[in-house]
Amino acid sequence: AILAQGPTSTPARAPREHPSLPAAHAVDATAAMVIKTDLCAYTEYRIYPGRGQRFVAKDGKISFFISSKADSLFHQRIKPVKLRWTQAWRRMNKKGK
């Protein structure tokens, strides 16, 4: 007598990255945590969560500054191209990349 069996072939499982983790929680080396960053309206530096300050103008335009120094220079109407530490100066003078 032959016993009734299920499907004739079972699909092969992909090898796990780590033996103690279940297949659904295998470690993926390419996955990275994504952090929402904004750009400073003056310096063009990245602003990470919990940093910087937001300024809303009378016309409703929102500016986000990395520091009070950048905020102050913006309100004094000093051009970022004239300051060596800003990205605008670096781009104008072909520095870096």
Short mmCIF file of N, CA, C and O in Angstrom, two decimals:
data_model
loop_
_atom_site.label_atom_id
_atom_site.label_comp_id
_atom_site.label_asym_id
_atom_site.label_seq_id
_atom_site.Cartn_x
_atom_site.Cartn_y
_atom_site.Cartn_z
N ALA A 1 0.83 -1.17 0.00
CA ALA A 1 0.00 0.00 0.00
C ALA A 1 0.89 1.25 0.00
O ALA A 1 1.82 1.36 0.82
N ILE A 2 0.58 2.16 -0.88
CA ILE A 2 1.32 3.42 -0.99
C ILE A 2 0.55 4.49 -0.23
O ILE A 2 -0.66 4.64 -0.41
N LEU A 3 1.25 5.24 0.62
CA LEU A 3 0.62 6.30 1.39
C LEU A 3 0.42 7.53 0.50
O LEU A 3 1.27 7.87 -0.32
N ALA A 4 -0.70 8.21 0.67
CA ALA A 4 -0.97 9.42 -0.10
C ALA A 4 -0.06 10.54 0.41
O ALA A 4 0.04 10.76 1.61
N GLN A 5 0.59 11.18 -0.52
CA GLN A 5 1.49 12.27 -0.15
C GLN A 5 0.95 13.57 -0.71
O GLN A 5 0.13 13.58 -1.62
N GLY A 6 1.41 14.68 -0.16
CA GLY A 6 1.00 16.01 -0.60
C GLY A 6 1.61 16.32 -1.95
O GLY A 6 1.73 15.45 -2.80
N PRO A 7 2.01 17.56 -2.15
CA PRO A 7 2.63 17.95 -3.43
C PRO A 7 3.88 17.09 -3.69
O PRO A 7 4.57 16.67 -2.76
N THR A 8 4.14 16.85 -4.95
CA THR A 8 5.24 15.96 -5.31
C THR A 8 6.60 16.55 -4.97
O THR A 8 7.53 15.82 -4.66
N SER A 9 6.76 17.89 -5.03
CA SER A 9 8.05 18.48 -4.68
C SER A 9 7.81 19.72 -3.83
O SER A 9 6.89 20.48 -4.07
N THR A 10 8.62 19.91 -2.84
CA THR A 10 8.50 21.10 -1.99
C THR A 10 9.56 22.10 -2.43
O THR A 10 10.68 21.70 -2.76
N PRO A 11 9.21 23.40 -2.46
CA PRO A 11 10.21 24.40 -2.88
C PRO A 11 11.35 24.48 -1.87
O PRO A 11 11.14 24.36 -0.67
N ALA A 12 12.55 24.67 -2.38
CA ALA A 12 13.74 24.76 -1.52
C ALA A 12 13.74 26.11 -0.82
O ALA A 12 13.41 27.13 -1.41
N ARG A 13 14.09 26.11 0.45
CA ARG A 13 14.19 27.36 1.22
C ARG A 13 15.50 28.06 0.93
O ARG A 13 16.53 27.42 0.77
N ALA A 14 15.46 29.37 0.92
CA ALA A 14 16.69 30.14 0.74
C ALA A 14 17.51 30.02 2.02
O ALA A 14 16.95 29.96 3.12
N PRO A 15 18.82 29.98 1.92
CA PRO A 15 19.64 29.87 3.14
C PRO A 15 19.50 31.11 4.01
O PRO A 15 19.38 32.22 3.51
N ARG A 16 19.50 30.91 5.30
CA ARG A 16 19.37 32.01 6.24
C ARG A 16 20.71 32.68 6.46
O ARG A 16 21.75 32.03 6.39
N GLU A 17 20.66 33.96 6.76
CA GLU A 17 21.89 34.69 7.02
C GLU A 17 22.45 34.35 8.40
O GLU A 17 23.63 34.28 8.59
N HIS A 18 21.56 34.17 9.36
CA HIS A 18 21.99 33.87 10.72
C HIS A 18 21.13 32.72 11.25
O HIS A 18 19.92 32.80 11.18
N PRO A 19 21.73 31.65 11.80
CA PRO A 19 20.95 30.47 12.17
C PRO A 19 19.95 30.71 13.30
O PRO A 19 18.95 30.02 13.38
N SER A 20 20.18 31.69 14.17
CA SER A 20 19.27 31.89 15.30
C SER A 20 18.06 32.74 14.95
O SER A 20 17.13 32.84 15.72
N LEU A 21 18.06 33.38 13.78
CA LEU A 21 16.94 34.22 13.37
C LEU A 21 16.00 33.46 12.46
O LEU A 21 16.46 32.70 11.60
N PRO A 22 14.69 33.67 12.60
CA PRO A 22 13.77 33.04 11.64
C PRO A 22 13.95 33.65 10.26
O PRO A 22 14.50 34.73 10.10
N ALA A 23 13.46 32.97 9.24
CA ALA A 23 13.67 33.41 7.85
C ALA A 23 13.10 34.79 7.60
O ALA A 23 13.65 35.57 6.84
N ALA A 24 11.98 35.14 8.24
CA ALA A 24 11.36 36.44 8.02
C ALA A 24 12.21 37.58 8.59
O ALA A 24 12.09 38.71 8.17
N HIS A 25 13.08 37.28 9.54
CA HIS A 25 13.89 38.32 10.17
C HIS A 25 15.37 38.18 9.84
O HIS A 25 16.22 38.53 10.63
N ALA A 26 15.68 37.66 8.68
CA ALA A 26 17.08 37.50 8.28
C ALA A 26 17.74 38.87 8.17
O ALA A 26 17.12 39.84 7.77
N VAL A 27 19.00 38.95 8.54
CA VAL A 27 19.73 40.21 8.53
C VAL A 27 20.06 40.58 7.09
O VAL A 27 20.57 39.79 6.34
N ASP A 28 19.74 41.84 6.72
CA ASP A 28 20.03 42.33 5.38
C ASP A 28 21.09 43.42 5.50
O ASP A 28 20.85 44.47 6.09
N ALA A 29 22.25 43.18 4.94
CA ALA A 29 23.37 44.12 5.06
C ALA A 29 23.14 45.40 4.26
O ALA A 29 23.72 46.43 4.55
N THR A 30 22.27 45.38 3.25
CA THR A 30 22.06 46.56 2.41
C THR A 30 21.05 47.53 2.99
O THR A 30 20.99 48.67 2.56
N ALA A 31 20.22 47.08 3.93
CA ALA A 31 19.20 47.97 4.50
C ALA A 31 19.86 48.97 5.44
O ALA A 31 20.69 48.62 6.25
N ALA A 32 19.46 50.24 5.30
CA ALA A 32 20.01 51.29 6.15
C ALA A 32 18.86 52.12 6.71
O ALA A 32 17.82 52.26 6.07
N MET A 33 19.07 52.67 7.89
CA MET A 33 18.04 53.51 8.49
C MET A 33 18.00 54.85 7.77
O MET A 33 19.03 55.47 7.53
N VAL A 34 16.81 55.31 7.43
CA VAL A 34 16.64 56.58 6.72
C VAL A 34 16.27 57.65 7.73
O VAL A 34 15.34 57.48 8.51
N ILE A 35 17.03 58.75 7.73
CA ILE A 35 16.76 59.87 8.64
C ILE A 35 16.36 61.07 7.79
O ILE A 35 17.06 61.44 6.85
N LYS A 36 15.23 61.66 8.13
CA LYS A 36 14.73 62.82 7.39
C LYS A 36 15.59 64.03 7.74
O LYS A 36 15.67 64.43 8.89
N THR A 37 16.24 64.60 6.74
CA THR A 37 17.05 65.79 6.96
C THR A 37 16.54 66.92 6.06
O THR A 37 16.00 66.68 4.99
N ASP A 38 16.72 68.15 6.54
CA ASP A 38 16.39 69.33 5.76
C ASP A 38 17.69 70.03 5.39
O ASP A 38 18.74 69.69 5.93
N LEU A 39 17.61 70.99 4.49
CA LEU A 39 18.79 71.78 4.15
C LEU A 39 18.63 73.18 4.72
O LEU A 39 17.55 73.77 4.67
N CYS A 40 19.73 73.71 5.25
CA CYS A 40 19.73 75.08 5.76
C CYS A 40 19.55 76.03 4.57
O CYS A 40 20.19 75.87 3.53
N ALA A 41 18.66 76.99 4.73
CA ALA A 41 18.38 77.95 3.65
C ALA A 41 19.57 78.85 3.37
O ALA A 41 19.67 79.42 2.28
N TYR A 42 20.49 78.98 4.32
CA TYR A 42 21.62 79.88 4.17
C TYR A 42 22.91 79.13 3.82
O TYR A 42 23.57 79.44 2.83
N THR A 43 23.26 78.13 4.63
CA THR A 43 24.55 77.45 4.46
C THR A 43 24.47 76.23 3.56
O THR A 43 25.48 75.75 3.09
N GLU A 44 23.27 75.69 3.37
CA GLU A 44 23.03 74.46 2.61
C GLU A 44 23.61 73.22 3.29
O GLU A 44 23.82 72.20 2.64
N TYR A 45 23.87 73.31 4.58
CA TYR A 45 24.29 72.13 5.34
C TYR A 45 23.06 71.31 5.69
O TYR A 45 21.95 71.85 5.78
N ARG A 46 23.24 69.99 5.92
CA ARG A 46 22.14 69.13 6.32
C ARG A 46 21.76 69.41 7.77
O ARG A 46 22.63 69.55 8.62
N ILE A 47 20.45 69.48 8.04
CA ILE A 47 19.97 69.69 9.39
C ILE A 47 19.26 68.42 9.83
O ILE A 47 18.27 68.00 9.22
N TYR A 48 19.77 67.80 10.89
CA TYR A 48 19.20 66.56 11.41
C TYR A 48 18.08 66.86 12.40
O TYR A 48 18.01 67.97 12.93
N PRO A 49 17.20 65.88 12.63
CA PRO A 49 16.08 66.10 13.56
C PRO A 49 16.55 66.58 14.93
O PRO A 49 17.54 66.10 15.46
N GLY A 50 15.83 67.57 15.48
CA GLY A 50 16.18 68.12 16.78
C GLY A 50 17.15 69.27 16.72
O GLY A 50 17.54 69.82 17.75
N ARG A 51 17.59 69.63 15.53
CA ARG A 51 18.56 70.73 15.35
C ARG A 51 17.94 71.86 14.56
O ARG A 51 16.95 71.68 13.87
N GLY A 52 18.55 73.02 14.62
CA GLY A 52 18.16 74.14 13.78
C GLY A 52 16.92 74.86 14.26
O GLY A 52 16.30 74.50 15.26
N GLN A 53 16.58 75.92 13.54
CA GLN A 53 15.37 76.67 13.86
C GLN A 53 14.68 77.09 12.57
O GLN A 53 15.32 77.37 11.56
N ARG A 54 13.36 77.14 12.65
CA ARG A 54 12.53 77.47 11.51
C ARG A 54 12.09 78.93 11.61
O ARG A 54 11.73 79.39 12.68
N PHE A 55 12.14 79.62 10.48
CA PHE A 55 11.68 81.01 10.42
C PHE A 55 10.59 81.11 9.38
O PHE A 55 10.76 80.66 8.24
N VAL A 56 9.46 81.69 9.77
CA VAL A 56 8.35 81.88 8.83
C VAL A 56 8.23 83.38 8.55
O VAL A 56 7.98 84.17 9.46
N ALA A 57 8.43 83.78 7.30
CA ALA A 57 8.36 85.18 6.91
C ALA A 57 6.90 85.64 6.81
O ALA A 57 5.98 84.82 6.85
N LYS A 58 6.70 86.94 6.67
CA LYS A 58 5.34 87.50 6.58
C LYS A 58 4.57 86.94 5.39
O LYS A 58 3.36 86.79 5.45
N ASP A 59 5.29 86.65 4.31
CA ASP A 59 4.61 86.12 3.12
C ASP A 59 4.34 84.61 3.21
O ASP A 59 3.80 84.02 2.28
N GLY A 60 4.74 84.00 4.32
CA GLY A 60 4.47 82.57 4.53
C GLY A 60 5.60 81.66 4.10
O GLY A 60 5.51 80.45 4.26
N LYS A 61 6.67 82.21 3.55
CA LYS A 61 7.81 81.39 3.13
C LYS A 61 8.55 80.87 4.36
O LYS A 61 8.88 81.64 5.26
N ILE A 62 8.82 79.57 4.37
CA ILE A 62 9.49 78.95 5.52
C ILE A 62 10.98 78.78 5.21
O ILE A 62 11.34 78.22 4.18
N SER A 63 11.83 79.27 6.12
CA SER A 63 13.28 79.08 6.01
C SER A 63 13.72 78.28 7.23
O SER A 63 13.24 78.50 8.33
N PHE A 64 14.63 77.35 7.00
CA PHE A 64 15.13 76.50 8.07
C PHE A 64 16.63 76.73 8.19
O PHE A 64 17.35 76.59 7.20
N PHE A 65 17.10 77.14 9.37
CA PHE A 65 18.51 77.49 9.56
C PHE A 65 19.17 76.49 10.49
O PHE A 65 18.58 76.04 11.46
N ILE A 66 20.44 76.20 10.22
CA ILE A 66 21.18 75.23 11.03
C ILE A 66 21.60 75.81 12.37
O ILE A 66 21.71 75.09 13.35
N SER A 67 21.79 77.13 12.45
CA SER A 67 22.24 77.75 13.69
C SER A 67 21.73 79.19 13.77
O SER A 67 21.25 79.75 12.79
N SER A 68 21.89 79.77 14.94
CA SER A 68 21.50 81.17 15.10
C SER A 68 22.45 82.07 14.31
O SER A 68 22.06 83.15 13.87
N LYS A 69 23.68 81.62 14.10
CA LYS A 69 24.64 82.37 13.30
C LYS A 69 24.14 82.50 11.85
O LYS A 69 24.14 83.59 11.28
N ALA A 70 23.68 81.40 11.28
CA ALA A 70 23.15 81.43 9.92
C ALA A 70 21.88 82.27 9.85
O ALA A 70 21.69 83.04 8.90
N ASP A 71 21.04 82.17 10.86
CA ASP A 71 19.80 82.95 10.94
C ASP A 71 20.13 84.45 10.98
O ASP A 71 19.57 85.25 10.25
N SER A 72 21.10 84.81 11.83
CA SER A 72 21.50 86.21 11.99
C SER A 72 22.07 86.78 10.69
O SER A 72 21.70 87.88 10.27
N LEU A 73 22.95 86.03 10.04
CA LEU A 73 23.56 86.50 8.79
C LEU A 73 22.52 86.64 7.68
O LEU A 73 22.58 87.58 6.88
N PHE A 74 21.54 85.73 7.66
CA PHE A 74 20.46 85.81 6.68
C PHE A 74 19.66 87.10 6.86
O PHE A 74 19.36 87.81 5.90
N HIS A 75 19.33 87.42 8.13
CA HIS A 75 18.54 88.61 8.41
C HIS A 75 19.33 89.91 8.25
O HIS A 75 18.75 90.97 8.07
N GLN A 76 20.67 89.81 8.30
CA GLN A 76 21.51 90.99 8.02
C GLN A 76 21.72 91.16 6.52
O GLN A 76 22.39 92.08 6.08
N ARG A 77 21.16 90.24 5.75
CA ARG A 77 21.26 90.24 4.29
C ARG A 77 22.70 90.14 3.78
O ARG A 77 23.06 90.73 2.76
N ILE A 78 23.51 89.38 4.51
CA ILE A 78 24.88 89.13 4.06
C ILE A 78 24.84 87.91 3.15
O ILE A 78 24.30 86.87 3.52
N LYS A 79 25.38 88.05 1.96
CA LYS A 79 25.31 86.98 0.97
C LYS A 79 26.17 85.79 1.38
O LYS A 79 27.34 85.96 1.72
N PRO A 80 25.62 84.58 1.29
CA PRO A 80 26.40 83.39 1.66
C PRO A 80 27.59 83.16 0.73
O PRO A 80 28.57 82.53 1.13
N VAL A 81 27.56 83.69 -0.48
CA VAL A 81 28.67 83.53 -1.42
C VAL A 81 29.93 84.22 -0.92
O VAL A 81 31.05 83.83 -1.25
N LYS A 82 29.78 85.24 -0.07
CA LYS A 82 30.93 85.99 0.43
C LYS A 82 31.58 85.37 1.66
O LYS A 82 32.61 85.84 2.12
N LEU A 83 31.00 84.30 2.20
CA LEU A 83 31.54 83.65 3.39
C LEU A 83 32.16 82.31 3.02
O LEU A 83 31.50 81.43 2.46
N ARG A 84 33.43 82.13 3.35
CA ARG A 84 34.18 80.96 2.92
C ARG A 84 33.64 79.64 3.45
O ARG A 84 33.87 78.61 2.85
N TRP A 85 32.95 79.64 4.58
CA TRP A 85 32.50 78.38 5.19
C TRP A 85 31.16 77.89 4.64
O TRP A 85 30.70 76.82 5.02
N THR A 86 30.51 78.63 3.73
CA THR A 86 29.23 78.18 3.19
C THR A 86 29.42 77.36 1.91
O THR A 86 30.45 77.47 1.23
N GLN A 87 28.43 76.55 1.62
CA GLN A 87 28.48 75.73 0.41
C GLN A 87 28.40 76.61 -0.85
O GLN A 87 28.97 76.26 -1.88
N ALA A 88 27.71 77.73 -0.77
CA ALA A 88 27.60 78.64 -1.92
C ALA A 88 28.97 79.17 -2.31
O ALA A 88 29.30 79.25 -3.50
N TRP A 89 29.80 79.54 -1.32
CA TRP A 89 31.16 80.02 -1.61
C TRP A 89 31.98 78.92 -2.24
O TRP A 89 32.70 79.13 -3.22
N ARG A 90 31.86 77.70 -1.70
CA ARG A 90 32.63 76.56 -2.22
C ARG A 90 32.24 76.25 -3.66
O ARG A 90 33.09 75.94 -4.50
N ARG A 91 30.94 76.35 -3.97
CA ARG A 91 30.47 76.09 -5.33
C ARG A 91 30.97 77.19 -6.28
O ARG A 91 31.41 76.90 -7.39
N MET A 92 30.90 78.44 -5.82
CA MET A 92 31.33 79.58 -6.64
C MET A 92 32.83 79.51 -6.96
O MET A 92 33.26 79.87 -8.06
N ASN A 93 33.63 79.02 -6.01
CA ASN A 93 35.08 78.97 -6.18
C ASN A 93 35.59 77.59 -6.57
O ASN A 93 36.79 77.32 -6.48
N LYS A 94 34.69 76.71 -6.99
CA LYS A 94 35.02 75.38 -7.52
C LYS A 94 35.89 74.56 -6.56
O LYS A 94 36.90 73.99 -6.95
N LYS A 95 35.45 74.51 -5.30
CA LYS A 95 36.17 73.70 -4.30
C LYS A 95 35.45 72.37 -4.11
O LYS A 95 34.26 72.25 -4.34
N GLY A 96 36.17 71.37 -3.68
CA GLY A 96 35.56 70.07 -3.41
C GLY A 96 35.34 69.27 -4.68
O GLY A 96 36.18 69.21 -5.56
N LYS A 97 34.18 68.68 -4.78
CA LYS A 97 33.83 67.79 -5.89
C LYS A 97 33.94 68.53 -7.17
O LYS A 97 33.93 68.50 -8.18
#
